[in-house]
Amino acid sequence: MKHADIIQTLDLEQKCALLSGGTVFDTRALPGKNVPSITLSDGPNGVRKQAGAADHLGLNPSVPATCFPTSATVANSWDPALGEAVGEAMGEEAAAQEVSVLLGPGLNIKRSPLCGRNFEYFSEDPLLTGKMACAQLRGMHRWGVT
């Protein structure tokens, strides 16, 4: 069944229920409507999955994972093949931890040196950012991770 077909079978309350998570990093499932819960990870340079109960502050222990170079570091290589290899490794690790969605890569352009999340973004150059992000996503998609 296609996503559009499933959505048409949901009533307003069920659609609204999908707008909030089941837990901090899991979506809400609707088993009677064939909508599974999926797990997301917000690690900008690796798969961050909390062990046990997740909390929005990340205080509980995490499942051990590889810490990859930041997007800014990978972009400094100007090597999309390297970016794709990083994405493939992240995708493999995510799949092994049953994480379906990595909340990255970040595609913002660095407009201010005061932004505390600049390390998550590839570059000030939109062409380089696009090339590197596409490469990383190609690698992640090989493992079915989006």
PDB file of C-alpha atoms in Angstrom:
ATOM      1  CA  MET A   1       0.000   0.000   0.000  1.00  0.00           C
ATOM      2  CA  LYS A   2       1.361   3.434  -0.894  1.00  0.00           C
ATOM      3  CA  HIS A   3       1.809   6.196   1.670  1.00  0.00           C
ATOM      4  CA  ALA A   4      -0.904   8.325   0.065  1.00  0.00           C
ATOM      5  CA  ASP A   5      -3.352   5.414   0.298  1.00  0.00           C
ATOM      6  CA  ILE A   6      -2.545   4.867   3.979  1.00  0.00           C
ATOM      7  CA  ILE A   7      -2.983   8.576   4.757  1.00  0.00           C
ATOM      8  CA  GLN A   8      -6.432   8.573   3.157  1.00  0.00           C
ATOM      9  CA  THR A   9      -7.532   5.804   5.546  1.00  0.00           C
ATOM     10  CA  LEU A  10      -6.605   7.857   8.632  1.00  0.00           C
ATOM     11  CA  ASP A  11      -9.045  10.074  10.440  1.00  0.00           C
ATOM     12  CA  LEU A  12      -8.041  13.549  11.665  1.00  0.00           C
ATOM     13  CA  GLU A  13      -7.148  12.353  15.165  1.00  0.00           C
ATOM     14  CA  GLN A  14      -4.841   9.640  13.776  1.00  0.00           C
ATOM     15  CA  LYS A  15      -3.152  12.102  11.422  1.00  0.00           C
ATOM     16  CA  CYS A  16      -2.609  14.504  14.318  1.00  0.00           C
ATOM     17  CA  ALA A  17      -1.183  11.669  16.435  1.00  0.00           C
ATOM     18  CA  LEU A  18       1.560  11.208  13.835  1.00  0.00           C
ATOM     19  CA  LEU A  19       2.723  14.793  14.433  1.00  0.00           C
ATOM     20  CA  SER A  20       4.093  13.916  17.853  1.00  0.00           C
ATOM     21  CA  GLY A  21       6.502  11.162  18.697  1.00  0.00           C
ATOM     22  CA  GLY A  22       5.851   7.969  20.547  1.00  0.00           C
ATOM     23  CA  THR A  23       9.044   8.702  22.531  1.00  0.00           C
ATOM     24  CA  VAL A  24      11.828  11.275  22.196  1.00  0.00           C
ATOM     25  CA  PHE A  25      13.452   9.513  19.208  1.00  0.00           C
ATOM     26  CA  ASP A  26      10.681   7.179  17.984  1.00  0.00           C
ATOM     27  CA  THR A  27       7.676   8.018  15.874  1.00  0.00           C
ATOM     28  CA  ARG A  28       4.198   6.964  16.920  1.00  0.00           C
ATOM     29  CA  ALA A  29       2.919   3.695  15.469  1.00  0.00           C
ATOM     30  CA  LEU A  30      -0.624   3.016  14.276  1.00  0.00           C
ATOM     31  CA  PRO A  31      -0.615  -0.790  14.108  1.00  0.00           C
ATOM     32  CA  GLY A  32      -4.207  -1.083  12.912  1.00  0.00           C
ATOM     33  CA  LYS A  33      -3.367   1.151   9.954  1.00  0.00           C
ATOM     34  CA  ASN A  34      -0.064  -0.539   9.014  1.00  0.00           C
ATOM     35  CA  VAL A  35       2.019   2.432  10.209  1.00  0.00           C
ATOM     36  CA  PRO A  36       5.097   1.211  12.143  1.00  0.00           C
ATOM     37  CA  SER A  37       7.127   3.186  14.645  1.00  0.00           C
ATOM     38  CA  ILE A  38      10.550   4.169  13.346  1.00  0.00           C
ATOM     39  CA  THR A  39      13.641   5.288  15.239  1.00  0.00           C
ATOM     40  CA  LEU A  40      15.487   8.519  14.474  1.00  0.00           C
ATOM     41  CA  SER A  41      18.982   9.637  15.485  1.00  0.00           C
ATOM     42  CA  ASP A  42      20.146  13.230  15.772  1.00  0.00           C
ATOM     43  CA  GLY A  43      23.894  12.711  15.798  1.00  0.00           C
ATOM     44  CA  PRO A  44      25.485  15.089  13.271  1.00  0.00           C
ATOM     45  CA  ASN A  45      28.696  13.063  13.123  1.00  0.00           C
ATOM     46  CA  GLY A  46      27.530   9.579  14.028  1.00  0.00           C
ATOM     47  CA  VAL A  47      24.579   7.481  15.069  1.00  0.00           C
ATOM     48  CA  ARG A  48      23.493   8.625  18.522  1.00  0.00           C
ATOM     49  CA  LYS A  49      21.008   6.210  20.016  1.00  0.00           C
ATOM     50  CA  GLN A  50      20.299   6.243  23.708  1.00  0.00           C
ATOM     51  CA  ALA A  51      20.271   2.958  25.562  1.00  0.00           C
ATOM     52  CA  GLY A  52      17.056   2.427  27.462  1.00  0.00           C
ATOM     53  CA  ALA A  53      14.757   5.387  27.965  1.00  0.00           C
ATOM     54  CA  ALA A  54      15.656   8.318  25.746  1.00  0.00           C
ATOM     55  CA  ASP A  55      15.582  11.858  27.042  1.00  0.00           C
ATOM     56  CA  HIS A  56      15.797  15.097  25.105  1.00  0.00           C
ATOM     57  CA  LEU A  57      18.937  16.201  26.967  1.00  0.00           C
ATOM     58  CA  GLY A  58      20.984  13.101  26.136  1.00  0.00           C
ATOM     59  CA  LEU A  59      21.800  12.426  29.781  1.00  0.00           C
ATOM     60  CA  ASN A  60      21.108   8.697  29.713  1.00  0.00           C
ATOM     61  CA  PRO A  61      23.849   6.410  28.346  1.00  0.00           C
ATOM     62  CA  SER A  62      24.131   5.908  24.595  1.00  0.00           C
ATOM     63  CA  VAL A  63      24.700   2.775  22.557  1.00  0.00           C
ATOM     64  CA  PRO A  64      28.404   2.722  21.591  1.00  0.00           C
ATOM     65  CA  ALA A  65      28.910   4.181  18.123  1.00  0.00           C
ATOM     66  CA  THR A  66      31.579   5.486  15.801  1.00  0.00           C
ATOM     67  CA  CYS A  67      32.350   9.192  16.009  1.00  0.00           C
ATOM     68  CA  PHE A  68      32.906  10.352  12.425  1.00  0.00           C
ATOM     69  CA  PRO A  69      34.603  13.599  11.432  1.00  0.00           C
ATOM     70  CA  THR A  70      32.223  16.556  11.360  1.00  0.00           C
ATOM     71  CA  SER A  71      30.643  17.607   8.074  1.00  0.00           C
ATOM     72  CA  ALA A  72      32.910  20.674   7.991  1.00  0.00           C
ATOM     73  CA  THR A  73      35.971  18.425   8.261  1.00  0.00           C
ATOM     74  CA  VAL A  74      34.793  16.060   5.519  1.00  0.00           C
ATOM     75  CA  ALA A  75      33.963  19.010   3.248  1.00  0.00           C
ATOM     76  CA  ASN A  76      37.513  20.316   3.635  1.00  0.00           C
ATOM     77  CA  SER A  77      38.655  17.273   1.668  1.00  0.00           C
ATOM     78  CA  TRP A  78      36.649  18.384  -1.412  1.00  0.00           C
ATOM     79  CA  ASP A  79      36.248  14.638  -2.012  1.00  0.00           C
ATOM     80  CA  PRO A  80      32.657  13.465  -2.628  1.00  0.00           C
ATOM     81  CA  ALA A  81      33.859   9.839  -2.667  1.00  0.00           C
ATOM     82  CA  LEU A  82      35.055  10.289   0.917  1.00  0.00           C
ATOM     83  CA  GLY A  83      31.708  11.852   1.848  1.00  0.00           C
ATOM     84  CA  GLU A  84      29.905   8.905   0.285  1.00  0.00           C
ATOM     85  CA  ALA A  85      32.089   6.436   2.209  1.00  0.00           C
ATOM     86  CA  VAL A  86      31.306   8.257   5.470  1.00  0.00           C
ATOM     87  CA  GLY A  87      27.589   8.166   4.620  1.00  0.00           C
ATOM     88  CA  GLU A  88      27.746   4.468   3.814  1.00  0.00           C
ATOM     89  CA  ALA A  89      29.494   3.687   7.108  1.00  0.00           C
ATOM     90  CA  MET A  90      26.945   5.787   9.029  1.00  0.00           C
ATOM     91  CA  GLY A  91      24.117   4.055   7.168  1.00  0.00           C
ATOM     92  CA  GLU A  92      25.496   0.610   7.977  1.00  0.00           C
ATOM     93  CA  GLU A  93      25.810   1.491  11.655  1.00  0.00           C
ATOM     94  CA  ALA A  94      22.321   3.008  11.731  1.00  0.00           C
ATOM     95  CA  ALA A  95      20.837  -0.087  10.094  1.00  0.00           C
ATOM     96  CA  ALA A  96      22.621  -2.318  12.627  1.00  0.00           C
ATOM     97  CA  GLN A  97      21.061  -0.270  15.457  1.00  0.00           C
ATOM     98  CA  GLU A  98      17.627  -0.304  13.769  1.00  0.00           C
ATOM     99  CA  VAL A  99      17.713   3.458  13.205  1.00  0.00           C
ATOM    100  CA  SER A 100      15.696   4.358  10.097  1.00  0.00           C
ATOM    101  CA  VAL A 101      16.340   8.097   9.897  1.00  0.00           C
ATOM    102  CA  LEU A 102      19.499  10.097  10.583  1.00  0.00           C
ATOM    103  CA  LEU A 103      18.587  13.736  11.187  1.00  0.00           C
ATOM    104  CA  GLY A 104      21.370  15.035   8.985  1.00  0.00           C
ATOM    105  CA  PRO A 105      23.404  15.998   7.193  1.00  0.00           C
ATOM    106  CA  GLY A 106      22.858  19.643   8.027  1.00  0.00           C
ATOM    107  CA  LEU A 107      22.534  21.789   4.916  1.00  0.00           C
ATOM    108  CA  ASN A 108      22.653  25.268   6.343  1.00  0.00           C
ATOM    109  CA  ILE A 109      25.070  27.830   4.964  1.00  0.00           C
ATOM    110  CA  LYS A 110      27.393  29.266   7.625  1.00  0.00           C
ATOM    111  CA  ARG A 111      26.241  32.861   7.837  1.00  0.00           C
ATOM    112  CA  SER A 112      27.569  33.764  11.262  1.00  0.00           C
ATOM    113  CA  PRO A 113      30.628  32.615  13.213  1.00  0.00           C
ATOM    114  CA  LEU A 114      28.443  32.821  16.331  1.00  0.00           C
ATOM    115  CA  CYS A 115      26.267  29.859  15.272  1.00  0.00           C
ATOM    116  CA  GLY A 116      26.967  27.051  17.702  1.00  0.00           C
ATOM    117  CA  ARG A 117      26.001  24.405  15.158  1.00  0.00           C
ATOM    118  CA  ASN A 118      28.345  25.416  12.324  1.00  0.00           C
ATOM    119  CA  PHE A 119      30.307  22.183  12.769  1.00  0.00           C
ATOM    120  CA  GLU A 120      27.239  20.325  11.467  1.00  0.00           C
ATOM    121  CA  TYR A 121      27.246  22.189   8.149  1.00  0.00           C
ATOM    122  CA  PHE A 122      29.583  21.363   5.288  1.00  0.00           C
ATOM    123  CA  SER A 123      30.649  24.754   4.022  1.00  0.00           C
ATOM    124  CA  GLU A 124      29.866  28.368   3.241  1.00  0.00           C
ATOM    125  CA  ASP A 125      30.043  27.362  -0.427  1.00  0.00           C
ATOM    126  CA  PRO A 126      26.611  26.169  -1.627  1.00  0.00           C
ATOM    127  CA  LEU A 127      28.087  24.103  -4.477  1.00  0.00           C
ATOM    128  CA  LEU A 128      30.460  22.229  -2.172  1.00  0.00           C
ATOM    129  CA  THR A 129      27.691  21.789   0.409  1.00  0.00           C
ATOM    130  CA  GLY A 130      25.347  20.310  -2.203  1.00  0.00           C
ATOM    131  CA  LYS A 131      27.947  17.941  -3.658  1.00  0.00           C
ATOM    132  CA  MET A 132      29.076  16.654  -0.267  1.00  0.00           C
ATOM    133  CA  ALA A 133      25.557  16.292   1.137  1.00  0.00           C
ATOM    134  CA  CYS A 134      24.398  14.369  -1.940  1.00  0.00           C
ATOM    135  CA  ALA A 135      27.390  12.058  -1.656  1.00  0.00           C
ATOM    136  CA  GLN A 136      26.765  11.375   2.039  1.00  0.00           C
ATOM    137  CA  LEU A 137      23.073  10.703   1.414  1.00  0.00           C
ATOM    138  CA  ARG A 138      23.885   8.304  -1.450  1.00  0.00           C
ATOM    139  CA  GLY A 139      26.015   6.305   0.960  1.00  0.00           C
ATOM    140  CA  MET A 140      23.359   6.263   3.683  1.00  0.00           C
ATOM    141  CA  HIS A 141      20.612   5.250   1.243  1.00  0.00           C
ATOM    142  CA  ARG A 142      22.523   2.080   0.323  1.00  0.00           C
ATOM    143  CA  TRP A 143      21.490   0.806   3.763  1.00  0.00           C
ATOM    144  CA  GLY A 144      17.896   2.014   3.495  1.00  0.00           C
ATOM    145  CA  VAL A 145      18.557   4.875   5.922  1.00  0.00           C
ATOM    146  CA  THR A 146      17.171   8.301   5.083  1.00  0.00           C
TER     147      THR A 146
END
